[in-house]
Every structure is written in structure tokens, then in C-alpha cells.
């Protein structure tokens, strides 16, 4: 029997119901208060009565409930961290249970931050310093960061957006629960990334090297990559785009749900590909062939592709005939 774990929203709704009955603010509701103990304005629609919200707004969380420090000296903020200042914003916590929202700062400095329970947003920050961050429980929005350098980041449960970064450096990142947006990153370093639940946009990367990547749940855009290396990639649910690729290596790729554009590749290693849901463009790869029945849209292959494939098939048949019979 499978036991379903309540979602975050369900747990929050349960905490509201508990407060209505007992006037006790459970820990999960502390994430709706900021580091000063003040309620964070948010639209709850029809989930909670206005009168109940008004009571929570009037409540100020005392310092002893906002944060704690363990024996190792690590500080945990049980609330959220909200800051609307310009210039530099320093985050002194090792763990933030709620969210981090820094709206106007040019620099977000979180030198000891290891985990954030919900989203981390700083879309205006050009400098985004998170050297120890390992886990984000929801999204990371760092669209304005010039360089996105997260040397210890391992997982992001939601979206990871660093659209403006020229360099994207996440050497320990293994999974992204939403999409990964790094469209303008000319240098992309994701050697341990295994899965992206939605799209992966690395459209400006000159070298797309993802040696551990196995699946992408949306589009995979590596449109500018001259070298495309994804030796363990098995499936792309959306489009697979590599317009400029000369060397395309995806030897375990089985299916592309949308279209596949790799028309510039002269070397194309995708020999086990069984299905392309949309159009297929591999016009310059003379050694790549896939039958028409496995392609859902237009198919543009090299003019010699079918003949070369037939020669290989015949060579295999001839080799099999030459195998000595086994004695019984």
C-alpha cells in the first residue's frame, strides 16, 4: 500500500485549519513570516478567510521562534528572508526554511547558506554568491546574474533560471525538478546532471557536454553547440535542437517526442534512436539512417544515408553467415 506524502500546499492548508481551531502557529506557517517576525502579504484566494489572515497579520513572531542555532553554530531561519534594499544584501543563515526574496539588490551574498526550503529569488542581482548552497526546495531565480557559480548545488526541486549568465557552473548538480534556463551561457558546466523534469535551455553554449544526463522532460535546446555530448541520454520529451553541431554524440538516445534538428552534424552517433515524434533533420550525416515509419514529421536525411545503412546491414548478415556452427 502506497502512502502519499502531503504536498506543501496541503500542509499549509492543514496548518491554517489547525490555527483556526487552536490559535497555535505551527512551524510551517512561520515560513509566511519574514526575518523580523512580520507577516508576508500573499494572496490566498479562497483557501483562508480574510478574518483569519487579519489575525495572523497582527501577530508578530518573537525572536526565539524565528531562528535557532545548533551545536555546530549553524543558524537556521525558521521564517523567510525578505529584503527590498539596493546594493548588497547579506544572508547570514546556514539554512532558511521558508523562501529568500531579494528584490532590488545588485549583490546577493550568502556565503554560508546550505539549504533553502522554498524559492530563492533575486532577479536583479548581478552578483549571486552561493558557494555552499546544496539544496533548493523549490525554484532558484537568478535571471540577472552575470555568472551563475554554484559549486556545491546538488538539487533544485523546481525551476532553475539563470537566463542572463554568460557562464553557468554547477559541477555537482544532479537533478532539476522543473526546467533549467541558461540560454545565454556560452560556457556550461553540468558534468553530473542526470535529469531535468521540464525543458533544458542552453541555446548559446558552444560545447554541450552532459556526460550523466539521462532524460529531459521538455525541449532540449543546445542550438549553438558545435560539440554535443550526451552519452547516457535516453529520452527527450520535447524538441531536441542542435542547429550548429558538427559532432553529435547520443549513442543511447531512444526517443525524441518532438522534432530533432541536427542538420549540421557530419558525425552523428545516435544509432539506437527508435522514434522521433516530429520532424527530423540530419541532412549532413551520411552514416545516420532511421526508417520513415519511426518519424512523425518531415524527414531530411543525407542522400547517401539509406545506401550506407543498407551496406552495413548486408555486412552484418554476411558476418553472421561466416560464424562457425556450434557443436551440440
mmCIF file of C-alpha atoms in Angstrom:
data_model
loop_
_atom_site.group_PDB
_atom_site.id
_atom_site.type_symbol
_atom_site.label_atom_id
_atom_site.label_comp_id
_atom_site.label_asym_id
_atom_site.label_seq_id
_atom_site.Cartn_x
_atom_site.Cartn_y
_atom_site.Cartn_z
ATOM 1 C CA UNK A 1 0.000 0.000 0.000
ATOM 2 C CA UNK A 2 1.413 3.359 -1.080
ATOM 3 C CA UNK A 3 1.212 6.209 1.431
ATOM 4 C CA UNK A 4 1.068 9.595 -0.262
ATOM 5 C CA UNK A 5 3.023 12.380 1.367
ATOM 6 C CA UNK A 6 1.038 15.634 1.686
ATOM 7 C CA UNK A 7 2.178 18.395 -0.633
ATOM 8 C CA UNK A 8 3.484 21.701 0.660
ATOM 9 C CA UNK A 9 0.188 23.445 -0.102
ATOM 10 C CA UNK A 10 -1.791 20.732 1.665
ATOM 11 C CA UNK A 11 0.412 21.027 4.742
ATOM 12 C CA UNK A 12 -0.046 24.806 4.742
ATOM 13 C CA UNK A 13 -3.829 24.443 4.462
ATOM 14 C CA UNK A 14 -3.796 21.958 7.351
ATOM 15 C CA UNK A 15 -1.775 24.444 9.415
ATOM 16 C CA UNK A 16 -4.330 27.168 8.715
ATOM 17 C CA UNK A 17 -7.124 24.836 9.841
ATOM 18 C CA UNK A 18 -5.143 23.993 12.985
ATOM 19 C CA UNK A 19 -4.651 27.688 13.746
ATOM 20 C CA UNK A 20 -8.379 28.352 13.298
ATOM 21 C CA UNK A 21 -9.164 25.754 15.954
ATOM 22 C CA UNK A 22 -6.322 26.342 18.411
ATOM 23 C CA UNK A 23 -4.674 29.695 17.557
ATOM 24 C CA UNK A 24 -1.370 27.841 17.523
ATOM 25 C CA UNK A 25 1.033 28.845 14.744
ATOM 26 C CA UNK A 26 2.762 25.677 13.583
ATOM 27 C CA UNK A 27 6.295 25.775 12.203
ATOM 28 C CA UNK A 28 5.222 25.568 8.571
ATOM 29 C CA UNK A 29 3.247 28.810 8.947
ATOM 30 C CA UNK A 30 6.379 30.534 10.213
ATOM 31 C CA UNK A 31 7.568 30.457 6.608
ATOM 32 C CA UNK A 32 4.856 33.021 5.843
ATOM 33 C CA UNK A 33 6.605 35.484 8.193
ATOM 34 C CA UNK A 34 9.838 37.331 7.442
ATOM 35 C CA UNK A 35 13.075 37.517 9.428
ATOM 36 C CA UNK A 36 11.604 40.343 11.530
ATOM 37 C CA UNK A 37 8.576 38.283 12.519
ATOM 38 C CA UNK A 38 6.146 40.182 10.292
ATOM 39 C CA UNK A 39 3.506 38.515 8.113
ATOM 40 C CA UNK A 40 4.362 38.457 4.398
ATOM 41 C CA UNK A 41 1.468 39.712 2.262
ATOM 42 C CA UNK A 42 0.281 36.985 -0.101
ATOM 43 C CA UNK A 43 -2.933 36.212 -1.989
ATOM 44 C CA UNK A 44 -4.647 33.129 -0.603
ATOM 45 C CA UNK A 45 -7.790 33.403 -2.756
ATOM 46 C CA UNK A 46 -10.489 31.231 -1.199
ATOM 47 C CA UNK A 47 -8.195 28.999 0.847
ATOM 48 C CA UNK A 48 -8.317 31.079 4.031
ATOM 49 C CA UNK A 49 -10.880 33.538 5.377
ATOM 50 C CA UNK A 50 -9.858 37.195 5.433
ATOM 51 C CA UNK A 51 -10.580 37.397 9.163
ATOM 52 C CA UNK A 52 -8.120 34.581 9.838
ATOM 53 C CA UNK A 53 -5.434 36.263 7.762
ATOM 54 C CA UNK A 54 -6.082 39.516 9.622
ATOM 55 C CA UNK A 55 -5.318 37.745 12.921
ATOM 56 C CA UNK A 56 -2.077 36.356 11.560
ATOM 57 C CA UNK A 57 -1.065 39.772 10.231
ATOM 58 C CA UNK A 58 -1.481 41.256 13.687
ATOM 59 C CA UNK A 59 0.720 38.571 15.208
ATOM 60 C CA UNK A 60 4.466 39.280 15.473
ATOM 61 C CA UNK A 61 6.674 36.214 15.833
ATOM 62 C CA UNK A 62 9.138 36.630 18.757
ATOM 63 C CA UNK A 63 12.896 36.224 18.104
ATOM 64 C CA UNK A 64 13.138 32.872 19.880
ATOM 65 C CA UNK A 65 10.697 31.335 17.367
ATOM 66 C CA UNK A 66 12.235 32.906 14.285
ATOM 67 C CA UNK A 67 15.575 31.134 14.342
ATOM 68 C CA UNK A 68 17.760 28.672 16.180
ATOM 69 C CA UNK A 69 21.437 27.754 16.333
ATOM 70 C CA UNK A 70 22.715 24.197 16.642
ATOM 71 C CA UNK A 71 25.788 22.941 18.490
ATOM 72 C CA UNK A 72 27.928 23.418 15.403
ATOM 73 C CA UNK A 73 26.994 27.088 15.314
ATOM 74 C CA UNK A 74 24.758 26.798 12.245
ATOM 75 C CA UNK A 75 21.941 29.327 12.203
ATOM 76 C CA UNK A 76 18.544 28.289 10.845
ATOM 77 C CA UNK A 77 15.905 30.868 9.971
ATOM 78 C CA UNK A 78 12.514 29.241 10.514
ATOM 79 C CA UNK A 79 10.821 32.093 8.692
ATOM 80 C CA UNK A 80 11.506 33.579 5.249
ATOM 81 C CA UNK A 81 14.120 36.156 4.335
ATOM 82 C CA UNK A 82 12.691 39.193 2.520
ATOM 83 C CA UNK A 83 14.733 42.258 1.580
ATOM 84 C CA UNK A 84 13.974 45.194 -0.714
ATOM 85 C CA UNK A 85 17.264 47.080 -0.283
ATOM 86 C CA UNK A 86 19.607 48.102 -3.077
ATOM 87 C CA UNK A 87 23.350 47.498 -3.114
ATOM 88 C CA UNK A 88 24.499 44.384 -1.269
ATOM 89 C CA UNK A 89 22.258 42.105 0.784
ATOM 90 C CA UNK A 90 23.989 39.668 3.140
ATOM 91 C CA UNK A 91 22.253 36.483 4.252
ATOM 92 C CA UNK A 92 23.896 35.218 7.474
ATOM 93 C CA UNK A 93 21.976 31.937 7.774
ATOM 94 C CA UNK A 94 23.083 28.388 7.018
ATOM 95 C CA UNK A 95 19.507 27.220 6.437
ATOM 96 C CA UNK A 96 16.333 29.118 5.559
ATOM 97 C CA UNK A 97 13.140 27.077 5.996
ATOM 98 C CA UNK A 98 10.982 29.467 4.013
ATOM 99 C CA UNK A 99 11.904 31.448 0.935
ATOM 100 C CA UNK A 100 14.506 34.054 0.087
ATOM 101 C CA UNK A 101 13.269 37.057 -1.882
ATOM 102 C CA UNK A 102 15.716 39.874 -2.574
ATOM 103 C CA UNK A 103 14.095 42.289 -4.992
ATOM 104 C CA UNK A 104 16.429 45.241 -5.676
ATOM 105 C CA UNK A 105 19.959 44.277 -4.642
ATOM 106 C CA UNK A 106 22.847 44.290 -7.066
ATOM 107 C CA UNK A 107 24.654 41.668 -4.987
ATOM 108 C CA UNK A 108 23.185 38.728 -3.079
ATOM 109 C CA UNK A 109 25.801 37.430 -0.669
ATOM 110 C CA UNK A 110 25.021 34.135 1.070
ATOM 111 C CA UNK A 111 28.461 32.759 1.973
ATOM 112 C CA UNK A 112 27.285 30.073 4.435
ATOM 113 C CA UNK A 113 23.844 29.173 3.045
ATOM 114 C CA UNK A 114 23.464 25.393 2.633
ATOM 115 C CA UNK A 115 19.725 24.976 2.032
ATOM 116 C CA UNK A 116 16.588 26.971 1.315
ATOM 117 C CA UNK A 117 13.225 25.322 1.846
ATOM 118 C CA UNK A 118 11.262 27.127 -0.831
ATOM 119 C CA UNK A 119 12.164 29.534 -3.618
ATOM 120 C CA UNK A 120 15.235 31.733 -3.853
ATOM 121 C CA UNK A 121 14.607 34.861 -5.915
ATOM 122 C CA UNK A 122 16.983 37.657 -6.776
ATOM 123 C CA UNK A 123 16.257 38.573 -10.379
ATOM 124 C CA UNK A 124 18.104 41.934 -10.246
ATOM 125 C CA UNK A 125 21.314 40.699 -8.638
ATOM 126 C CA UNK A 126 24.294 40.768 -10.991
ATOM 127 C CA UNK A 127 26.479 39.041 -8.407
ATOM 128 C CA UNK A 128 24.991 35.886 -6.886
ATOM 129 C CA UNK A 129 27.268 34.396 -4.206
ATOM 130 C CA UNK A 130 26.095 30.951 -3.052
ATOM 131 C CA UNK A 131 29.320 28.926 -2.620
ATOM 132 C CA UNK A 132 27.884 26.361 -0.152
ATOM 133 C CA UNK A 133 24.270 26.036 -1.300
ATOM 134 C CA UNK A 134 23.339 22.369 -1.814
ATOM 135 C CA UNK A 135 19.537 22.176 -1.963
ATOM 136 C CA UNK A 136 16.699 24.441 -3.043
ATOM 137 C CA UNK A 137 13.263 23.138 -2.119
ATOM 138 C CA UNK A 138 11.584 24.986 -4.951
ATOM 139 C CA UNK A 139 12.909 27.427 -7.551
ATOM 140 C CA UNK A 140 16.071 29.473 -7.976
ATOM 141 C CA UNK A 141 15.518 32.643 -9.978
ATOM 142 C CA UNK A 142 18.780 34.410 -10.742
ATOM 143 C CA UNK A 143 17.958 35.827 -14.152
ATOM 144 C CA UNK A 144 20.220 38.885 -13.750
ATOM 145 C CA UNK A 145 23.355 37.057 -12.586
ATOM 146 C CA UNK A 146 26.326 37.707 -14.872
ATOM 147 C CA UNK A 147 27.903 34.410 -13.799
ATOM 148 C CA UNK A 148 25.981 31.622 -12.104
ATOM 149 C CA UNK A 149 28.511 29.818 -9.930
ATOM 150 C CA UNK A 150 27.049 27.186 -7.608
ATOM 151 C CA UNK A 151 29.933 24.797 -6.869
ATOM 152 C CA UNK A 152 28.036 22.686 -4.299
ATOM 153 C CA UNK A 153 24.462 22.807 -5.610
ATOM 154 C CA UNK A 154 23.057 19.278 -5.922
ATOM 155 C CA UNK A 155 19.315 19.564 -6.484
ATOM 156 C CA UNK A 156 16.615 22.097 -7.260
ATOM 157 C CA UNK A 157 13.038 20.869 -6.786
ATOM 158 C CA UNK A 158 11.549 23.437 -9.147
ATOM 159 C CA UNK A 159 12.863 25.737 -11.867
ATOM 160 C CA UNK A 160 16.444 26.924 -12.064
ATOM 161 C CA UNK A 161 16.598 30.166 -14.020
ATOM 162 C CA UNK A 162 19.897 31.861 -14.804
ATOM 163 C CA UNK A 163 18.962 33.221 -18.211
ATOM 164 C CA UNK A 164 21.371 36.163 -18.174
ATOM 165 C CA UNK A 165 24.501 34.308 -17.105
ATOM 166 C CA UNK A 166 27.399 34.155 -19.547
ATOM 167 C CA UNK A 167 28.864 31.253 -17.569
ATOM 168 C CA UNK A 168 26.857 28.534 -15.804
ATOM 169 C CA UNK A 169 28.927 26.499 -13.356
ATOM 170 C CA UNK A 170 27.169 23.787 -11.334
ATOM 171 C CA UNK A 171 29.588 20.840 -11.163
ATOM 172 C CA UNK A 172 27.605 18.841 -8.565
ATOM 173 C CA UNK A 173 24.071 19.478 -9.826
ATOM 174 C CA UNK A 174 22.239 16.164 -10.319
ATOM 175 C CA UNK A 175 18.554 16.975 -10.742
ATOM 176 C CA UNK A 176 16.215 19.828 -11.581
ATOM 177 C CA UNK A 177 12.531 19.263 -10.801
ATOM 178 C CA UNK A 178 11.351 21.963 -13.189
ATOM 179 C CA UNK A 179 13.211 23.450 -16.120
ATOM 180 C CA UNK A 180 16.768 24.710 -16.403
ATOM 181 C CA UNK A 181 17.183 28.053 -18.155
ATOM 182 C CA UNK A 182 20.701 29.124 -19.078
ATOM 183 C CA UNK A 183 20.074 30.391 -22.583
ATOM 184 C CA UNK A 184 22.923 32.924 -22.825
ATOM 185 C CA UNK A 185 25.599 30.840 -21.107
ATOM 186 C CA UNK A 186 28.435 30.329 -23.576
ATOM 187 C CA UNK A 187 30.185 28.110 -21.010
ATOM 188 C CA UNK A 188 28.027 25.415 -19.446
ATOM 189 C CA UNK A 189 29.452 23.080 -16.794
ATOM 190 C CA UNK A 190 26.978 20.375 -15.701
ATOM 191 C CA UNK A 191 29.048 17.161 -15.522
ATOM 192 C CA UNK A 192 26.789 15.344 -13.016
ATOM 193 C CA UNK A 193 23.339 16.443 -14.177
ATOM 194 C CA UNK A 194 21.123 13.363 -14.621
ATOM 195 C CA UNK A 195 17.591 14.633 -15.131
ATOM 196 C CA UNK A 196 15.605 17.763 -15.908
ATOM 197 C CA UNK A 197 11.863 17.286 -15.436
ATOM 198 C CA UNK A 198 10.927 20.019 -17.913
ATOM 199 C CA UNK A 199 12.932 21.908 -20.536
ATOM 200 C CA UNK A 200 16.685 22.488 -20.667
ATOM 201 C CA UNK A 201 17.670 25.689 -22.471
ATOM 202 C CA UNK A 202 21.390 26.026 -23.179
ATOM 203 C CA UNK A 203 20.979 27.652 -26.536
ATOM 204 C CA UNK A 204 24.239 29.634 -26.529
ATOM 205 C CA UNK A 205 26.632 27.002 -25.190
ATOM 206 C CA UNK A 206 29.439 26.319 -27.667
ATOM 207 C CA UNK A 207 30.044 22.927 -26.094
ATOM 208 C CA UNK A 208 27.151 20.910 -24.688
ATOM 209 C CA UNK A 209 28.808 18.287 -22.513
ATOM 210 C CA UNK A 210 26.413 16.409 -20.229
ATOM 211 C CA UNK A 211 28.035 13.009 -19.598
ATOM 212 C CA UNK A 212 25.473 11.847 -16.996
ATOM 213 C CA UNK A 213 22.278 13.324 -18.458
ATOM 214 C CA UNK A 214 19.597 10.657 -18.982
ATOM 215 C CA UNK A 215 16.309 12.454 -19.533
ATOM 216 C CA UNK A 216 14.795 15.835 -20.329
ATOM 217 C CA UNK A 217 11.054 16.261 -19.783
ATOM 218 C CA UNK A 218 10.638 19.116 -22.276
ATOM 219 C CA UNK A 219 12.717 20.685 -25.027
ATOM 220 C CA UNK A 220 16.488 20.331 -25.036
ATOM 221 C CA UNK A 221 17.900 23.419 -26.727
ATOM 222 C CA UNK A 222 21.625 23.300 -27.473
ATOM 223 C CA UNK A 223 21.247 25.216 -30.686
ATOM 224 C CA UNK A 224 24.747 26.743 -30.829
ATOM 225 C CA UNK A 225 26.732 23.734 -29.630
ATOM 226 C CA UNK A 226 29.432 22.673 -32.085
ATOM 227 C CA UNK A 227 30.070 19.637 -29.898
ATOM 228 C CA UNK A 228 27.061 17.794 -28.454
ATOM 229 C CA UNK A 229 27.995 15.066 -25.993
ATOM 230 C CA UNK A 230 25.300 13.248 -24.016
ATOM 231 C CA UNK A 231 26.411 9.597 -23.949
ATOM 232 C CA UNK A 232 23.742 8.447 -21.459
ATOM 233 C CA UNK A 233 20.798 10.451 -22.786
ATOM 234 C CA UNK A 234 17.807 8.173 -23.401
ATOM 235 C CA UNK A 235 14.790 10.428 -23.888
ATOM 236 C CA UNK A 236 13.762 13.976 -24.705
ATOM 237 C CA UNK A 237 10.038 14.607 -24.363
ATOM 238 C CA UNK A 238 10.023 17.768 -26.486
ATOM 239 C CA UNK A 239 12.283 19.023 -29.279
ATOM 240 C CA UNK A 240 16.000 18.283 -29.442
ATOM 241 C CA UNK A 241 17.777 21.240 -31.044
ATOM 242 C CA UNK A 242 21.416 21.469 -32.105
ATOM 243 C CA UNK A 243 21.499 23.595 -35.222
ATOM 244 C CA UNK A 244 25.282 24.203 -35.294
ATOM 245 C CA UNK A 245 26.554 20.833 -34.138
ATOM 246 C CA UNK A 246 29.335 19.205 -36.127
ATOM 247 C CA UNK A 247 29.820 16.239 -33.799
ATOM 248 C CA UNK A 248 26.620 14.881 -32.221
ATOM 249 C CA UNK A 249 27.069 12.048 -29.724
ATOM 250 C CA UNK A 250 23.994 10.479 -28.111
ATOM 251 C CA UNK A 251 24.553 6.717 -28.538
ATOM 252 C CA UNK A 252 21.835 5.628 -26.059
ATOM 253 C CA UNK A 253 19.114 8.017 -27.261
ATOM 254 C CA UNK A 254 15.898 6.048 -27.818
ATOM 255 C CA UNK A 255 13.173 8.639 -28.323
ATOM 256 C CA UNK A 256 12.531 12.291 -29.076
ATOM 257 C CA UNK A 257 8.911 13.257 -28.508
ATOM 258 C CA UNK A 258 9.063 16.381 -30.655
ATOM 259 C CA UNK A 259 11.335 17.287 -33.557
ATOM 260 C CA UNK A 260 15.070 16.711 -33.801
ATOM 261 C CA UNK A 261 17.265 19.269 -35.550
ATOM 262 C CA UNK A 262 20.894 18.260 -36.049
ATOM 263 C CA UNK A 263 21.314 19.226 -39.685
ATOM 264 C CA UNK A 264 24.891 20.485 -39.408
ATOM 265 C CA UNK A 265 26.317 17.327 -37.844
ATOM 266 C CA UNK A 266 28.636 15.348 -40.103
ATOM 267 C CA UNK A 267 29.299 12.886 -37.275
ATOM 268 C CA UNK A 268 26.052 11.712 -35.701
ATOM 269 C CA UNK A 269 26.122 8.890 -33.189
ATOM 270 C CA UNK A 270 22.525 8.008 -32.351
ATOM 271 C CA UNK A 271 22.298 4.510 -33.703
ATOM 272 C CA UNK A 272 19.620 3.162 -31.347
ATOM 273 C CA UNK A 273 17.139 6.005 -31.904
ATOM 274 C CA UNK A 274 13.708 4.379 -32.379
ATOM 275 C CA UNK A 275 11.270 7.264 -32.510
ATOM 276 C CA UNK A 276 11.060 10.944 -33.428
ATOM 277 C CA UNK A 277 7.586 12.384 -32.907
ATOM 278 C CA UNK A 278 8.022 15.414 -35.166
ATOM 279 C CA UNK A 279 10.382 16.437 -37.943
ATOM 280 C CA UNK A 280 13.910 15.083 -38.290
ATOM 281 C CA UNK A 281 16.839 16.938 -39.865
ATOM 282 C CA UNK A 282 20.159 15.082 -40.115
ATOM 283 C CA UNK A 283 20.964 16.159 -43.671
ATOM 284 C CA UNK A 284 24.781 16.178 -43.337
ATOM 285 C CA UNK A 285 25.246 12.861 -41.525
ATOM 286 C CA UNK A 286 25.900 10.242 -44.185
ATOM 287 C CA UNK A 287 26.203 7.436 -41.621
ATOM 288 C CA UNK A 288 22.891 8.051 -39.845
ATOM 289 C CA UNK A 289 19.637 6.483 -41.004
ATOM 290 C CA UNK A 290 16.207 5.976 -39.451
ATOM 291 C CA UNK A 291 13.208 4.464 -41.210
ATOM 292 C CA UNK A 292 10.328 6.669 -42.273
ATOM 293 C CA UNK A 293 7.779 4.852 -40.119
ATOM 294 C CA UNK A 294 9.622 5.951 -36.957
ATOM 295 C CA UNK A 295 9.433 9.671 -37.787
ATOM 296 C CA UNK A 296 6.201 11.615 -37.229
ATOM 297 C CA UNK A 297 7.023 14.649 -39.392
ATOM 298 C CA UNK A 298 9.229 15.588 -42.318
ATOM 299 C CA UNK A 299 12.419 13.562 -42.592
ATOM 300 C CA UNK A 300 15.530 15.140 -44.133
ATOM 301 C CA UNK A 301 18.449 12.742 -44.327
ATOM 302 C CA UNK A 302 21.772 12.717 -46.163
ATOM 303 C CA UNK A 303 21.267 11.414 -49.732
ATOM 304 C CA UNK A 304 23.695 8.540 -49.082
ATOM 305 C CA UNK A 305 22.316 7.627 -45.655
ATOM 306 C CA UNK A 306 19.995 4.827 -46.727
ATOM 307 C CA UNK A 307 22.545 3.246 -49.081
ATOM 308 C CA UNK A 308 25.249 3.326 -46.388
ATOM 309 C CA UNK A 309 22.821 1.807 -43.880
ATOM 310 C CA UNK A 310 21.904 -0.989 -46.299
ATOM 311 C CA UNK A 311 25.601 -1.752 -46.838
ATOM 312 C CA UNK A 312 26.118 -2.047 -43.082
ATOM 313 C CA UNK A 313 23.111 -4.338 -42.762
ATOM 314 C CA UNK A 314 24.426 -6.563 -45.541
ATOM 315 C CA UNK A 315 27.868 -6.627 -43.962
ATOM 316 C CA UNK A 316 26.302 -7.763 -40.686
ATOM 317 C CA UNK A 317 24.362 -10.529 -42.444
ATOM 318 C CA UNK A 318 27.478 -11.704 -44.229
ATOM 319 C CA UNK A 319 29.421 -11.739 -40.960
ATOM 320 C CA UNK A 320 26.705 -13.820 -39.304
ATOM 321 C CA UNK A 321 26.836 -16.384 -42.130
ATOM 322 C CA UNK A 322 30.567 -16.789 -41.606
ATOM 323 C CA UNK A 323 30.161 -17.631 -37.937
ATOM 324 C CA UNK A 324 31.015 -21.303 -37.289
ATOM 325 C CA UNK A 325 28.114 -23.523 -36.264
ATOM 326 C CA UNK A 326 28.120 -24.550 -32.633
ATOM 327 C CA UNK A 327 28.538 -28.232 -31.959
ATOM 328 C CA UNK A 328 25.823 -29.785 -29.827
#
